[in-house]
Amino acid sequence: MSDLAPVPPAAVVTQIYAPMFVGAFLSSVLYGIVLVQMYTYFQLSHNDRLWMKLLLFYLLIMETVTTVCDLGIVFEPLLLKFGQEDVLITSPWFLRTNGLFTCLISTPVQIFMAWRIKIIMQTMIPFVIIVFVALCALAGGTWLVVTASRFPEFAEFNSSPEAPTLWLVSTAVADIMIACCLVYGLSRKRTGFSVLNSHIDRIIRVTVQTGSLTAITALADAIVFLSVSNTTIFFSWDLMLSKLYTNTLLSSLNARGVSQAAGQKHAGPNAFNNNQAVSLPSRFSRAVPPYNSFLQLDNPASKTQEEVYELADDPTAVEDNVEQHRSSYGNKFSITITRTSITDVDGVINGPVYPPKAF
């Protein structure tokens, strides 16, 4: 028995690895939520582009890898090296890959959100800036792997703060920019329809909540790492950071299918039965109007044909089209709003389908 190595003090082991255990546990829980959301997405979103489905499949693979690594962070020192004093000095091997794997998930998500902003705002400027900042975060995560491999001891964690600072600050800045641009872009898309405005408000609230969650998590990670030396407390939330990005993206995508399914249930099976879709140009329409109102015009002179017109997002365009048909049909026609929706060119942002409304 005298040949056995002394067991490290339990208090020291707890101080170092308890935050990592909490982070690995939360990461595993969020991974389960990712699986549920992935299943929901592939059940609801059948018409999305192939590259979007490949992106989500890539994120699923990366989340699986990061979850295994997170569990390995606590498995190695607490089980494989149980009782060895080396676990109090040298960080687990899997811990050194954490920054890079997180960036390999967060960067594609941020670029995807930047693409959505480009669609909404119809400008490349915020897209280019956000992509640049996201790539800076990826560079910081890659740099962190190199420095963590060179300085694996816990006492040397603060010897090279540039890499984690570049990673965490850049990713937080990108998240804040994404949230601000989405709020600004969506706020400019308000229409004269209250149902659309209420849906836009809901999207804005979700955008602020999710964007602030990832930004605050990354900033808290950076602040604690830089201000408090010889601590691992920040791993309590650092290890689950990648799951926040994936769940944020999946929740926004799955909200489309839920809204559409609910709207179609209320709208009834015959809302668009045997309708002829005609796109009316309007002087108020934009090149790619992200908000549309679909009006069903019933002509009493020809009951065998109903026409559906796609109008611009400006509510005055409705009045123009009403006057146009008033001159053609006299006053013998009615207008029924059969569907109001929010969409972009790839169907990434969609609003609910509402019951018919006549006026």
PDB file of C-alpha atoms in Angstrom, residues 54 61 78 92 107 146 162 165 168 175-176 200 211 220 243 252-253 259 266 286 296-297 306 310 327 336-337:
ATOM      1  CA  LEU A  54     -26.462  19.740 -45.595  1.00  0.00           C
ATOM      2  CA  ILE A  61     -22.153  15.801 -36.787  1.00  0.00           C
ATOM      3  CA  LEU A  78     -11.797  11.683 -13.045  1.00  0.00           C
ATOM      4  CA  PRO A  92      -7.356  17.296 -20.184  1.00  0.00           C
ATOM      5  CA  THR A 107     -19.081  30.518 -37.546  1.00  0.00           C
ATOM      6  CA  VAL A 146      -2.127  25.946 -30.823  1.00  0.00           C
ATOM      7  CA  GLU A 162      -4.765  36.974 -27.072  1.00  0.00           C
ATOM      8  CA  THR A 165      -9.854  37.107 -26.398  1.00  0.00           C
ATOM      9  CA  LEU A 168     -14.774  35.278 -27.630  1.00  0.00           C
ATOM     10  CA  ASP A 175     -23.889  38.107 -32.343  1.00  0.00           C
ATOM     11  CA  ILE A 176     -24.653  41.691 -31.340  1.00  0.00           C
ATOM     12  CA  ILE A 200     -42.761  40.934 -36.963  1.00  0.00           C
ATOM     13  CA  GLY A 211     -28.787  37.018 -29.970  1.00  0.00           C
ATOM     14  CA  ALA A 220     -19.021  36.433 -19.709  1.00  0.00           C
ATOM     15  CA  LYS A 243     -25.252  24.126 -28.482  1.00  0.00           C
ATOM     16  CA  SER A 252     -35.923  29.841 -35.881  1.00  0.00           C
ATOM     17  CA  LEU A 253     -36.202  27.380 -38.770  1.00  0.00           C
ATOM     18  CA  SER A 259     -46.669  28.701 -38.030  1.00  0.00           C
ATOM     19  CA  HIS A 266     -57.345  27.700 -39.597  1.00  0.00           C
ATOM     20  CA  ARG A 286     -39.501  46.316 -54.147  1.00  0.00           C
ATOM     21  CA  GLN A 296     -58.574  36.555 -53.441  1.00  0.00           C
ATOM     22  CA  LEU A 297     -60.898  38.552 -55.720  1.00  0.00           C
ATOM     23  CA  GLU A 306     -61.210  33.060 -58.800  1.00  0.00           C
ATOM     24  CA  GLU A 310     -49.794  38.986 -54.809  1.00  0.00           C
ATOM     25  CA  SER A 327     -62.995  50.022 -63.166  1.00  0.00           C
ATOM     26  CA  THR A 336     -60.968  38.364 -49.279  1.00  0.00           C
ATOM     27  CA  ILE A 337     -57.581  38.162 -47.601  1.00  0.00           C
TER      28      ILE A 337
END
